[in-house]
Amino acid sequence: MENPYQSPATTEADDEGTQSLRPDGTRNATQGNRFVNYLIDYVVTSILSYAGGFALGAALVDSVDEQQLAILGGILGFAIYIFYYVVLEIACGKTLGKMATRTRVVDADGNPPSAGQILGRTLARLIPFEPFSYLFGDTTRGWHDGLSKTYVVKD
């Protein structure tokens, strides 16, 4: 029998007063957390991609033309982007952005997501305008969360 005097867990507010407890006892990350995660991860993947492109260009400058180098650079940048998210989220459950905001990725039950969920989540980030998906509906989840059935929660 439930305690009629106990307040429901879903109405309890966190330190920012906006997020409720999930059924597994964790709290969803805020929209602000998600924005900071995006910014940090964008900067890190950009730096890694530019550094990789620079190294590739320096190594191949005399053996390929500009168009081939641009294609190879694009492929390398794409690979770095996928590698960054997949490896960090499978190994740690979080990217550098999530480490900074003390958040992590979980499945619907609050467990670490499967490798397939992480890969799907990463590929869904490539949907055009996906970063704007936070502006509609459930503002703490983007399309890459909904499609992969994952959540970003506070540690």
Coordinates of N, CA and C in Angstrom, one line a residue:
M1 N 0.8 -1.2 0.0 CA 0.0 0.0 0.0 C 0.9 1.2 0.0
E2 N 0.5 2.2 -0.8 CA 1.3 3.4 -0.9 C 1.1 4.3 0.3
N3 N 2.1 5.0 0.7 CA 2.0 6.0 1.8 C 1.2 7.2 1.3
P4 N 0.0 7.5 1.8 CA -0.7 8.7 1.3 C -0.1 10.0 1.6
Y5 N 0.8 10.0 2.6 CA 1.5 11.2 3.0 C 2.8 11.5 2.3
Q6 N 3.3 10.6 1.5 CA 4.5 10.8 0.7 C 4.2 11.5 -0.5
S7 N 5.0 12.6 -0.8 CA 4.8 13.3 -2.0 C 5.3 12.5 -3.2
P8 N 4.7 12.7 -4.3 CA 5.2 11.9 -5.5 C 6.5 12.4 -6.0
A9 N 7.4 11.4 -6.4 CA 8.7 11.7 -6.9 C 8.8 12.6 -8.1
T10 N 7.7 12.5 -8.9 CA 7.8 13.3 -10.2 C 7.5 14.8 -10.0
T11 N 7.2 15.2 -8.8 CA 7.0 16.6 -8.6 C 8.1 17.3 -7.8
E12 N 9.1 16.5 -7.4 CA 10.2 17.0 -6.7 C 11.1 17.8 -7.6
A13 N 11.5 19.0 -7.3 CA 12.3 19.9 -8.2 C 13.8 19.7 -7.8
D14 N 14.7 19.9 -8.7 CA 16.1 19.9 -8.5 C 16.6 21.3 -8.1
D15 N 17.9 21.4 -8.0 CA 18.5 22.7 -7.5 C 18.2 23.8 -8.5
E16 N 17.8 23.5 -9.7 CA 17.4 24.6 -10.6 C 15.9 24.8 -10.7
G17 N 15.2 23.9 -10.0 CA 13.8 24.0 -9.8 C 12.9 23.7 -11.1
T18 N 13.5 23.0 -12.0 CA 12.8 22.7 -13.3 C 12.7 21.2 -13.6
Q19 N 13.5 20.4 -13.1 CA 13.6 19.0 -13.6 C 13.0 18.0 -12.5
S20 N 12.3 17.0 -13.0 CA 11.8 16.0 -12.0 C 12.6 14.8 -12.0
L21 N 12.3 14.0 -11.0 CA 12.9 12.7 -10.9 C 12.4 11.7 -12.0
R22 N 13.3 10.9 -12.6 CA 12.8 9.9 -13.5 C 12.5 8.7 -12.7
P23 N 11.8 7.7 -13.3 CA 11.4 6.5 -12.5 C 12.6 5.7 -12.0
D24 N 13.8 5.9 -12.6 CA 15.0 5.2 -12.1 C 15.7 6.0 -11.0
G25 N 15.2 7.1 -10.6 CA 15.7 7.9 -9.6 C 16.7 9.0 -10.0
T26 N 17.0 9.1 -11.3 CA 17.9 10.1 -11.8 C 17.1 11.3 -12.3
R27 N 17.8 12.4 -12.5 CA 17.2 13.6 -12.9 C 17.7 13.9 -14.3
N28 N 16.7 14.3 -15.2 CA 17.1 14.7 -16.6 C 18.0 15.9 -16.5
A29 N 18.9 16.0 -17.5 CA 19.8 17.2 -17.6 C 18.9 18.3 -18.1
T30 N 19.3 19.5 -17.7 CA 18.5 20.7 -18.1 C 18.8 21.1 -19.5
Q31 N 18.1 22.0 -20.0 CA 18.3 22.5 -21.4 C 19.7 23.3 -21.4
G32 N 20.0 24.0 -20.3 CA 21.3 24.6 -20.2 C 22.4 23.7 -20.2
N33 N 22.3 22.5 -19.5 CA 23.3 21.5 -19.5 C 23.5 21.0 -20.9
R34 N 22.4 20.7 -21.6 CA 22.5 20.2 -23.0 C 23.2 21.2 -23.9
F35 N 22.9 22.5 -23.7 CA 23.5 23.5 -24.6 C 25.0 23.6 -24.4
V36 N 25.4 23.5 -23.1 CA 26.9 23.6 -22.8 C 27.5 22.3 -23.3
N37 N 26.9 21.1 -23.2 CA 27.4 19.9 -23.8 C 27.7 20.1 -25.3
Y38 N 26.6 20.6 -25.9 CA 26.8 20.8 -27.4 C 27.9 21.7 -27.7
L39 N 28.0 22.8 -27.1 CA 29.1 23.8 -27.4 C 30.5 23.2 -27.2
I40 N 30.7 22.5 -26.0 CA 32.0 21.9 -25.7 C 32.3 20.8 -26.7
D41 N 31.4 20.0 -27.0 CA 31.6 18.9 -27.9 C 31.8 19.4 -29.4
Y42 N 31.1 20.4 -29.7 CA 31.3 21.0 -31.1 C 32.7 21.6 -31.2
V43 N 33.2 22.3 -30.2 CA 34.5 22.9 -30.2 C 35.6 21.8 -30.3
V44 N 35.4 20.8 -29.4 CA 36.4 19.7 -29.4 C 36.5 19.0 -30.7
T45 N 35.3 18.6 -31.3 CA 35.3 17.8 -32.5 C 35.8 18.7 -33.7
S46 N 35.6 20.0 -33.6 CA 36.1 20.9 -34.7 C 37.6 21.0 -34.6
I47 N 38.2 21.1 -33.4 CA 39.6 21.2 -33.2 C 40.3 19.9 -33.7
L48 N 39.7 18.8 -33.3 CA 40.3 17.5 -33.7 C 40.2 17.3 -35.2
S49 N 39.1 17.8 -35.8 CA 38.9 17.6 -37.3 C 39.9 18.5 -38.0
Y50 N 40.0 19.8 -37.5 CA 41.0 20.7 -38.2 C 42.4 20.2 -38.0
A51 N 42.8 19.7 -36.9 CA 44.1 19.2 -36.7 C 44.4 18.0 -37.5
G52 N 43.4 17.1 -37.6 CA 43.5 15.9 -38.5 C 43.6 16.3 -40.0
G53 N 42.8 17.3 -40.4 CA 42.8 17.8 -41.8 C 44.2 18.4 -42.1
F54 N 44.7 19.2 -41.1 CA 46.0 19.8 -41.3 C 47.1 18.8 -41.5
A55 N 47.1 17.7 -40.6 CA 48.1 16.7 -40.7 C 47.9 15.9 -42.0
L56 N 46.7 15.7 -42.4 CA 46.5 15.0 -43.7 C 47.0 15.8 -44.8
G57 N 46.7 17.1 -44.8 CA 47.1 18.0 -45.9 C 48.6 18.0 -46.0
A58 N 49.3 18.1 -44.8 CA 50.7 18.2 -44.8 C 51.4 16.9 -45.3
A59 N 50.7 15.7 -45.0 CA 51.3 14.5 -45.4 C 51.0 14.2 -46.9
L60 N 49.9 14.7 -47.5 CA 49.6 14.4 -48.9 C 49.7 15.6 -49.8
V61 N 50.2 16.7 -49.4 CA 50.2 17.9 -50.2 C 50.8 17.7 -51.6
D62 N 51.8 16.8 -51.8 CA 52.5 16.7 -53.1 C 51.9 15.5 -53.9
S63 N 51.1 14.6 -53.2 CA 50.6 13.4 -53.9 C 49.2 13.4 -54.4
V64 N 48.4 14.4 -54.0 CA 47.0 14.5 -54.5 C 46.6 15.9 -54.8
D65 N 45.6 16.1 -55.6 CA 45.2 17.4 -56.0 C 44.2 18.0 -54.9
E66 N 43.9 19.3 -55.1 CA 43.1 19.9 -54.0 C 41.7 19.3 -53.8
Q67 N 41.1 18.8 -54.9 CA 39.7 18.2 -54.8 C 39.8 16.9 -54.0
Q68 N 40.8 16.1 -54.3 CA 41.0 14.8 -53.6 C 41.3 15.1 -52.2
L69 N 42.1 16.1 -51.9 CA 42.4 16.4 -50.5 C 41.2 16.9 -49.8
A70 N 40.4 17.6 -50.4 CA 39.1 18.1 -49.8 C 38.2 16.9 -49.4
I71 N 38.1 16.0 -50.4 CA 37.3 14.8 -50.1 C 37.8 14.0 -49.0
L72 N 39.1 13.7 -49.0 CA 39.8 13.0 -47.9 C 39.6 13.7 -46.6
G73 N 39.8 15.0 -46.6 CA 39.6 15.8 -45.4 C 38.2 15.7 -44.8
G74 N 37.2 15.7 -45.7 CA 35.8 15.5 -45.3 C 35.5 14.1 -44.7
I75 N 36.1 13.1 -45.3 CA 36.0 11.8 -44.8 C 36.6 11.7 -43.4
L76 N 37.8 12.2 -43.3 CA 38.5 12.2 -42.0 C 37.7 13.0 -40.9
G77 N 37.2 14.1 -41.3 CA 36.4 14.9 -40.3 C 35.2 14.1 -39.8
F78 N 34.5 13.5 -40.8 CA 33.3 12.6 -40.4 C 33.7 11.5 -39.5
A79 N 34.8 10.8 -39.8 CA 35.3 9.7 -39.0 C 35.7 10.2 -37.6
I80 N 36.3 11.3 -37.5 CA 36.7 11.8 -36.2 C 35.4 12.1 -35.4
Y81 N 34.4 12.7 -36.0 CA 33.2 13.1 -35.3 C 32.5 11.8 -34.8
I82 N 32.3 10.8 -35.6 CA 31.7 9.5 -35.2 C 32.5 8.9 -34.1
F83 N 33.8 8.8 -34.3 CA 34.7 8.2 -33.4 C 34.6 8.8 -32.0
Y84 N 34.7 10.2 -32.0 CA 34.6 10.9 -30.7 C 33.4 10.5 -29.9
Y85 N 32.2 10.6 -30.5 CA 31.0 10.3 -29.7 C 30.8 8.8 -29.4
V86 N 31.1 8.0 -30.4 CA 30.9 6.5 -30.1 C 31.8 6.0 -29.1
V87 N 33.1 6.3 -29.2 CA 34.1 5.8 -28.3 C 33.9 6.3 -26.8
L88 N 33.7 7.7 -26.7 CA 33.5 8.2 -25.4 C 32.2 7.8 -24.7
E89 N 31.1 7.8 -25.5 CA 29.9 7.4 -24.9 C 29.8 5.9 -24.6
I90 N 30.4 5.1 -25.3 CA 30.5 3.6 -25.0 C 31.4 3.4 -23.8
A91 N 32.6 4.0 -23.8 CA 33.6 3.7 -22.8 C 33.2 4.4 -21.5
C92 N 32.7 5.6 -21.5 CA 32.5 6.4 -20.3 C 31.1 6.8 -20.0
G93 N 30.2 6.6 -21.0 CA 28.8 7.1 -20.9 C 28.7 8.6 -21.0
K94 N 29.8 9.2 -21.4 CA 29.7 10.7 -21.5 C 30.9 11.2 -22.4
T95 N 30.6 12.4 -23.0 CA 31.6 13.0 -23.8 C 32.3 14.1 -22.9
L96 N 33.3 14.8 -23.5 CA 33.9 15.9 -22.7 C 32.9 16.9 -22.2
G97 N 32.0 17.2 -23.0 CA 30.9 18.2 -22.7 C 30.1 17.7 -21.5
K98 N 29.8 16.4 -21.5 CA 29.0 15.9 -20.4 C 29.8 15.7 -19.1
M99 N 31.1 15.5 -19.3 CA 32.0 15.5 -18.1 C 32.0 16.9 -17.5
A100 N 32.0 17.9 -18.3 CA 32.1 19.3 -17.7 C 30.8 19.6 -17.0
T101 N 29.6 19.1 -17.5 CA 28.4 19.5 -16.8 C 27.9 18.4 -15.9
R102 N 28.7 17.4 -15.7 CA 28.4 16.3 -14.8 C 27.0 15.6 -15.2
T103 N 26.9 15.3 -16.4 CA 25.8 14.5 -17.0 C 26.3 13.3 -17.7
R104 N 25.4 12.3 -18.0 CA 25.8 11.1 -18.6 C 24.6 10.6 -19.4
V105 N 24.9 9.7 -20.3 CA 23.9 9.0 -21.2 C 23.4 7.7 -20.5
V106 N 22.1 7.5 -20.5 CA 21.5 6.3 -20.0 C 20.4 5.8 -20.9
D107 N 20.0 4.5 -20.8 CA 18.9 4.1 -21.5 C 17.6 4.4 -20.7
A108 N 16.5 3.9 -21.2 CA 15.2 4.2 -20.5 C 15.1 3.7 -19.1
D109 N 15.9 2.7 -18.7 CA 15.9 2.1 -17.4 C 17.0 2.7 -16.5
G110 N 17.8 3.7 -17.0 CA 18.8 4.3 -16.2 C 20.2 3.5 -16.3
N111 N 20.2 2.5 -17.2 CA 21.4 1.7 -17.4 C 22.3 2.3 -18.5
P112 N 23.6 1.9 -18.6 CA 24.4 2.3 -19.7 C 23.7 1.8 -21.0
P113 N 23.6 2.7 -22.0 CA 23.0 2.3 -23.3 C 23.9 1.3 -24.0
S114 N 23.3 0.5 -24.9 CA 24.0 -0.5 -25.7 C 24.9 0.3 -26.7
A115 N 25.8 -0.5 -27.3 CA 26.7 0.1 -28.4 C 25.8 0.5 -29.6
G116 N 24.8 -0.3 -29.9 CA 23.9 0.0 -31.0 C 23.1 1.3 -30.7
Q117 N 22.7 1.5 -29.5 CA 22.0 2.8 -29.1 C 22.9 4.0 -29.3
I118 N 24.2 3.8 -28.8 CA 25.1 4.9 -29.0 C 25.4 5.2 -30.4
L119 N 25.6 4.2 -31.2 CA 25.8 4.4 -32.7 C 24.6 5.1 -33.3
G120 N 23.4 4.6 -33.0 CA 22.2 5.2 -33.5 C 22.1 6.7 -33.1
R121 N 22.4 6.9 -31.8 CA 22.4 8.3 -31.3 C 23.3 9.2 -32.0
T122 N 24.5 8.7 -32.3 CA 25.6 9.5 -33.0 C 25.2 9.8 -34.4
L123 N 24.6 8.8 -35.1 CA 24.2 9.0 -36.5 C 23.0 9.9 -36.6
A124 N 22.1 9.9 -35.6 CA 21.0 10.7 -35.6 C 21.4 12.2 -35.4
R125 N 22.5 12.4 -34.8 CA 23.0 13.8 -34.7 C 23.3 14.4 -36.1
L126 N 23.4 13.6 -37.1 CA 23.7 14.1 -38.5 C 22.5 14.6 -39.2
I127 N 21.3 14.4 -38.6 CA 20.1 14.8 -39.2 C 20.1 16.4 -39.3
P128 N 19.9 16.9 -40.5 CA 19.9 18.4 -40.7 C 19.0 19.1 -39.6
F129 N 19.5 20.1 -39.0 CA 18.7 20.9 -38.1 C 18.5 20.2 -36.7
E130 N 19.1 19.0 -36.5 CA 18.9 18.3 -35.3 C 19.1 19.1 -34.0
P131 N 20.2 20.0 -34.0 CA 20.3 20.8 -32.8 C 19.1 21.6 -32.4
F132 N 18.3 21.9 -33.4 CA 17.1 22.7 -33.1 C 15.9 21.9 -32.6
S133 N 16.1 20.6 -32.5 CA 15.0 19.7 -32.0 C 14.7 20.0 -30.6
Y134 N 15.6 20.6 -29.9 CA 15.3 21.0 -28.5 C 14.3 22.1 -28.3
L135 N 14.0 22.8 -29.4 CA 13.1 23.9 -29.3 C 11.6 23.4 -29.3
F136 N 11.4 22.2 -29.7 CA 10.0 21.7 -29.8 C 9.7 20.5 -28.9
G137 N 8.6 20.4 -28.4 CA 8.2 19.2 -27.6 C 8.9 19.2 -26.3
D138 N 9.4 18.0 -25.9 CA 10.2 17.8 -24.7 C 11.5 18.5 -24.8
T139 N 11.7 19.6 -24.2 CA 12.9 20.5 -24.5 C 14.2 19.9 -23.9
T140 N 14.2 18.9 -23.1 CA 15.4 18.3 -22.6 C 15.9 17.1 -23.4
R141 N 15.2 16.8 -24.5 CA 15.6 15.7 -25.3 C 15.6 16.1 -26.8
G142 N 16.7 15.8 -27.5 CA 16.7 16.0 -28.9 C 16.3 14.8 -29.7
W143 N 16.3 14.9 -31.0 CA 15.9 13.8 -31.9 C 16.8 12.6 -31.6
H144 N 18.1 12.9 -31.4 CA 19.1 11.8 -31.3 C 18.8 11.0 -30.0
D145 N 18.2 11.7 -29.0 CA 17.8 11.0 -27.8 C 16.6 10.1 -28.0
G146 N 15.6 10.7 -28.6 CA 14.3 10.0 -28.8 C 14.4 8.8 -29.8
L147 N 15.2 9.0 -30.9 CA 15.3 7.9 -31.8 C 16.1 6.8 -31.3
S148 N 17.1 7.0 -30.4 CA 17.9 6.0 -29.8 C 17.4 5.5 -28.4
K149 N 16.3 6.1 -28.0 CA 15.7 5.7 -26.7 C 16.7 5.9 -25.6
T150 N 17.4 7.0 -25.6 CA 18.3 7.3 -24.5 C 18.0 8.7 -23.9
Y151 N 18.6 8.9 -22.7 CA 18.4 10.1 -22.0 C 19.7 10.6 -21.5
V152 N 19.8 12.0 -21.3 CA 21.0 12.5 -20.7 C 20.5 13.0 -19.3
V153 N 21.2 12.4 -18.3 CA 20.8 12.7 -16.9 C 21.9 13.3 -16.1
K154 N 21.6 13.8 -15.0 CA 22.6 14.4 -14.1 C 23.3 13.2 -13.3
D155 N 24.6 13.3 -13.1 CA 25.3 12.3 -12.4 C 24.9 12.4 -10.9

